[in-house]
Short mmCIF file of C-alpha atoms in Angstrom, two decimals:
data_model
loop_
_atom_site.label_atom_id
_atom_site.label_comp_id
_atom_site.label_asym_id
_atom_site.label_seq_id
_atom_site.Cartn_x
_atom_site.Cartn_y
_atom_site.Cartn_z
CA UNK B 150 17.77 -5.49 -16.04
CA UNK B 151 17.35 -6.51 -12.40
CA UNK B 152 15.68 -3.95 -10.12
CA UNK B 153 16.74 -3.04 -6.37
CA UNK B 154 14.89 -1.09 -4.04
CA UNK B 155 16.79 1.82 -2.61
CA UNK B 156 14.09 3.12 0.37
CA UNK B 157 14.87 6.66 0.75
CA UNK B 158 11.75 7.44 2.85
CA UNK B 159 10.99 6.59 6.02
CA UNK B 160 9.50 3.33 6.61
CA UNK B 161 8.62 0.73 9.37
CA UNK B 162 9.49 -3.07 8.76
CA UNK B 163 6.02 -4.26 8.06
CA UNK B 164 5.50 -1.43 5.22
CA UNK B 165 8.82 -2.25 3.83
CA UNK B 166 7.81 -5.94 3.66
CA UNK B 167 4.38 -5.05 2.15
CA UNK B 168 6.16 -3.20 -0.65
CA UNK B 169 8.80 -5.62 -1.50
CA UNK B 170 6.55 -8.60 -1.64
CA UNK B 171 3.73 -7.01 -3.53
CA UNK B 172 5.74 -5.38 -6.56
CA UNK B 173 6.78 -8.22 -8.69
CA UNK B 174 9.47 -5.86 -10.54
CA UNK B 175 11.63 -5.75 -7.58
CA UNK B 176 14.65 -8.53 -7.15
CA UNK B 177 15.55 -7.04 -3.79
CA UNK B 178 16.15 -4.11 -1.62
CA UNK B 179 18.93 -2.03 0.19
CA UNK B 180 19.06 -1.10 3.58
CA UNK B 181 21.74 0.15 6.31
CA UNK B 182 23.00 -1.58 9.87
CA UNK B 183 25.04 -0.25 12.41
CA UNK B 184 26.05 -1.14 15.88
CA UNK B 185 24.74 0.54 19.23
CA UNK B 186 27.08 1.50 22.05
CA UNK B 187 26.10 -1.52 23.95
CA UNK B 188 26.73 -3.59 20.53
CA UNK B 189 23.23 -4.52 19.35
CA UNK B 190 23.08 -4.24 15.51
CA UNK B 191 20.09 -2.39 14.19
CA UNK B 192 18.61 -1.54 10.67
CA UNK B 193 17.42 1.85 9.63
CA UNK B 194 16.43 3.97 6.71
CA UNK B 195 19.35 3.93 4.21
CA UNK B 196 18.51 8.06 3.24
CA UNK B 197 19.28 8.96 6.74
CA UNK B 198 23.06 7.72 6.59
CA UNK B 199 24.42 11.16 7.49
CA UNK B 200 27.91 11.05 9.70
CA UNK B 201 26.17 13.03 12.42
CA UNK B 202 23.04 10.68 12.14
CA UNK B 203 25.37 7.63 12.29
CA UNK B 204 27.53 8.75 14.99
CA UNK B 205 24.32 9.12 17.06
CA UNK B 206 23.13 5.71 16.71
CA UNK B 207 26.69 4.05 17.35
CA UNK B 208 26.75 6.20 20.56
CA UNK B 209 23.71 5.25 22.14
CA UNK B 210 22.08 2.41 23.64
CA UNK B 211 19.20 0.18 22.05
CA UNK B 212 16.59 1.13 24.87
CA UNK B 213 17.40 4.76 23.78
CA UNK B 214 16.94 4.38 20.05
CA UNK B 215 14.04 1.69 20.51
CA UNK B 216 11.95 5.02 21.17
CA UNK B 217 12.39 6.16 17.76
CA UNK B 218 11.40 2.64 16.34
CA UNK B 219 14.60 1.38 15.39
CA UNK B 220 14.86 -2.42 15.50
CA UNK B 221 17.49 -5.06 15.88
CA UNK B 222 18.33 -7.03 12.79
CA UNK B 223 17.41 -10.45 14.06
CA UNK B 224 13.79 -9.31 14.26
CA UNK B 225 13.95 -7.55 11.20
CA UNK B 226 14.59 -10.47 9.28
CA UNK B 227 12.04 -12.39 10.87
CA UNK B 228 9.68 -10.68 8.48
CA UNK B 229 11.53 -11.81 5.46
CA UNK B 230 11.53 -15.39 6.44
CA UNK B 231 9.85 -16.35 3.21
CA UNK B 232 11.35 -13.82 1.05
CA UNK B 233 13.05 -15.14 -2.10
CA UNK B 234 14.78 -11.82 -3.09
CA UNK B 235 17.93 -10.18 -2.59
CA UNK B 236 18.16 -8.83 1.12
CA UNK B 237 21.37 -6.45 0.68
CA UNK B 238 22.79 -4.84 3.88
CA UNK B 239 25.23 -2.06 4.08
CA UNK B 240 27.35 -1.92 7.13
CA UNK B 241 28.37 1.24 8.36
CA UNK B 242 31.56 0.76 10.48
CA UNK B 243 33.22 2.83 13.19
CA UNK B 244 35.67 5.55 11.40
CA UNK B 245 37.50 6.17 14.55
CA UNK B 246 39.49 3.02 15.05
CA UNK B 247 42.23 4.70 17.48
CA UNK B 248 39.93 4.89 20.33
CA UNK B 249 37.51 2.13 19.23
CA UNK B 250 40.31 -0.57 18.49
CA UNK B 251 38.42 -3.86 17.01
CA UNK B 252 35.09 -2.55 17.16
CA UNK B 253 34.47 -3.32 13.40
CA UNK B 254 35.62 -6.58 14.15
CA UNK B 255 33.21 -6.84 16.94
CA UNK B 256 30.49 -5.79 14.58
CA UNK B 257 30.82 -8.51 11.88
CA UNK B 258 31.50 -11.30 14.09
CA UNK B 259 28.26 -10.52 15.94
CA UNK B 260 26.61 -9.91 12.52
CA UNK B 261 27.77 -13.34 11.46
CA UNK B 262 25.76 -15.00 14.49
CA UNK B 263 22.75 -13.48 13.55
CA UNK B 264 23.06 -14.33 9.99
CA UNK B 265 23.94 -17.95 10.60
CA UNK B 266 20.19 -17.88 12.11
CA UNK B 267 18.99 -17.22 8.60
CA UNK B 268 20.64 -19.46 6.29
CA UNK B 269 17.84 -19.93 4.17
CA UNK B 270 17.82 -16.17 3.06
CA UNK B 271 19.36 -14.37 0.06
CA UNK B 272 21.77 -12.47 2.13
CA UNK B 273 24.14 -9.72 0.36
CA UNK B 274 26.86 -7.80 2.82
CA UNK B 275 28.81 -4.96 2.06
CA UNK B 276 30.44 -1.75 3.15
CA UNK B 277 32.32 1.19 1.98
CA UNK B 278 34.91 0.59 4.96
CA UNK B 279 38.24 -1.10 4.31
CA UNK B 280 38.32 -3.02 7.36
CA UNK B 281 35.09 -3.92 7.63
CA UNK B 282 35.42 -5.66 3.81
CA UNK B 283 38.12 -7.36 5.01
CA UNK B 284 36.31 -8.75 8.22
CA UNK B 285 33.40 -9.67 5.91
CA UNK B 286 35.37 -11.57 3.85
CA UNK B 287 36.91 -13.43 7.01
CA UNK B 288 34.46 -14.43 8.79
CA UNK B 289 31.08 -14.63 6.79
CA UNK B 290 30.13 -17.86 5.23
CA UNK B 291 30.13 -18.83 1.29
CA UNK B 292 26.36 -18.93 1.30
CA UNK B 293 26.26 -15.07 1.88
CA UNK B 294 27.47 -12.61 -1.01
CA UNK B 295 30.07 -10.18 -0.10
CA UNK B 296 30.36 -6.73 -1.74
CA UNK B 297 31.72 -3.39 -1.88
CA UNK B 298 29.74 0.00 -1.75
CA UNK B 299 31.99 1.96 -4.02
CA UNK B 300 32.41 5.81 -3.58
CA UNK B 301 35.13 8.25 -4.35
CA UNK B 302 36.60 8.18 -1.12
CA UNK B 303 37.62 4.79 -1.38
CA UNK B 304 39.04 3.85 -4.88
CA UNK B 305 40.88 0.65 -3.67
CA UNK B 306 40.14 -2.80 -5.12
CA UNK B 307 38.60 -5.60 -3.20
CA UNK B 308 37.90 -9.15 -4.99
CA UNK B 309 34.16 -9.67 -4.09
CA UNK B 310 31.19 -11.04 -5.26
CA UNK B 311 29.48 -7.67 -6.05
CA UNK B 312 29.62 -4.11 -6.13
CA UNK B 313 27.05 -1.21 -5.64
CA UNK B 314 28.32 1.90 -7.94
CA UNK B 315 26.94 5.29 -7.82
CA UNK B 316 26.07 6.29 -11.23
CA UNK B 317 28.58 9.25 -11.46
CA UNK B 318 31.14 6.78 -10.84
CA UNK B 319 30.20 4.59 -13.78
CA UNK B 320 32.60 3.16 -16.18
CA UNK B 321 31.66 0.99 -18.90
CA UNK B 322 34.98 -0.63 -19.28
CA UNK B 323 35.41 -1.39 -15.73
CA UNK B 324 31.85 -2.94 -15.43
CA UNK B 325 32.19 -5.12 -18.37
CA UNK B 326 35.57 -5.94 -16.80
CA UNK B 327 33.81 -7.23 -13.86
CA UNK B 328 30.80 -8.96 -15.54
CA UNK B 329 33.27 -11.03 -17.42
CA UNK B 330 34.65 -12.18 -13.99
CA UNK B 331 31.16 -13.00 -13.32
CA UNK B 332 30.80 -10.61 -10.41
CA UNK B 333 27.36 -8.75 -9.66
CA UNK B 334 27.13 -4.99 -10.75
CA UNK B 335 24.60 -2.95 -8.91
CA UNK B 336 24.23 0.85 -10.48
CA UNK B 337 22.73 3.40 -8.14
CA UNK B 338 20.25 5.68 -10.34
CA UNK B 339 19.06 8.62 -8.36
CA UNK B 340 17.28 9.92 -11.81
CA UNK B 341 15.06 7.53 -13.71
CA UNK B 342 16.36 9.46 -17.26
CA UNK B 343 19.80 8.38 -16.72
CA UNK B 344 18.85 4.92 -17.64
CA UNK B 345 18.62 5.78 -21.34
CA UNK B 346 22.26 7.17 -21.13
CA UNK B 347 23.04 3.90 -19.00
CA UNK B 348 21.73 1.52 -21.67
CA UNK B 349 23.25 3.44 -24.75
CA UNK B 350 26.84 3.02 -23.04
CA UNK B 351 26.49 -0.40 -22.47
CA UNK B 352 25.17 -1.78 -25.45
CA UNK B 353 27.68 0.09 -27.38
CA UNK B 354 30.38 -1.40 -25.75
CA UNK B 355 29.07 -5.00 -25.96
CA UNK B 356 31.86 -6.23 -27.61
CA UNK B 357 33.78 -6.15 -24.18
CA UNK B 358 31.74 -9.12 -23.04
CA UNK B 359 34.13 -11.59 -24.04
CA UNK B 360 33.77 -14.48 -21.20
CA UNK B 361 30.21 -14.42 -20.85
CA UNK B 362 26.72 -14.32 -22.73
CA UNK B 363 24.19 -11.43 -23.19
CA UNK B 364 21.67 -13.51 -21.10
CA UNK B 365 24.45 -14.17 -18.14
CA UNK B 366 25.55 -10.25 -18.22
CA UNK B 367 21.85 -9.33 -17.64
CA UNK B 368 21.60 -11.73 -14.82
CA UNK B 369 24.43 -10.19 -13.24
CA UNK B 370 23.57 -6.51 -13.97
CA UNK B 371 21.27 -4.69 -11.20
CA UNK B 372 19.56 -1.27 -11.02
CA UNK B 373 19.56 0.27 -7.94
CA UNK B 374 16.58 2.86 -7.50
CA UNK B 375 14.03 4.69 -5.23
CA UNK B 376 11.60 4.51 -8.01
CA UNK B 377 11.56 0.92 -9.17
CA UNK B 378 7.79 1.05 -10.79
CA UNK B 379 9.04 3.97 -12.84
CA UNK B 380 11.92 2.41 -13.73
CA UNK B 381 10.33 -0.53 -14.90
CA UNK B 382 8.31 1.39 -17.00
CA UNK B 383 11.16 3.48 -18.71
CA UNK B 384 12.75 0.08 -19.18
CA UNK B 385 10.01 -1.72 -20.76
CA UNK B 386 9.63 1.27 -23.35
CA UNK B 387 13.39 1.04 -24.17
CA UNK B 388 13.94 -2.63 -24.51
CA UNK B 389 12.82 -2.42 -28.19
CA UNK B 390 15.93 -0.31 -29.01
CA UNK B 391 18.31 -1.75 -26.42
CA UNK B 392 19.61 -5.22 -26.20
CA UNK B 393 21.16 -4.96 -22.99
CA UNK B 394 18.27 -4.74 -20.84
#
């Protein structure tokens, strides 16, 4: 099983870089991006993604936000020019399209221009917003993996490269259906002990893997966690009794 870092504590770019490059158990990390009032794209702490917090970001100019250590994404990515792991960026769009028509389209198109500067990076882009996902599929190049952050407020299906799914929405049959289609699945676990139940569910339904091997399925399956080192220890302890690991 692959482990992805979900950083839920405050960080600066250098600290994050040090963490992901020094931890051999990590296959990548997740961060959040929004566009400011003056149409600058910044990245910030994923755990701070509340509606009020995001609205403040989207309604301020960059020069104000810089005082709070926000960084533009192109400068953030410069720190990771040699990084080989997955850089998974969740795009937080504008919910009020009545007063801000095409704002999310502008967001994604500006994002594309920045990502075009880093074609060698292993970039994954996703969103929970319908229109942002549509624009991601429309504008981003094929070298960028496109995905959906699944949540209970949006149960629409999109044919994308990967899905980030909260553990409380985990459905074994659906997960194996997508693995058979060679889609990457990332399950977000808040509690380390849930890994036992998760691996039990996966192993009990392994017969549903009809189009790919166990090895391929393991390559496509990821755990997103804020405790990667602990998660790795638990996985190593359970791998004797679990084939899907």
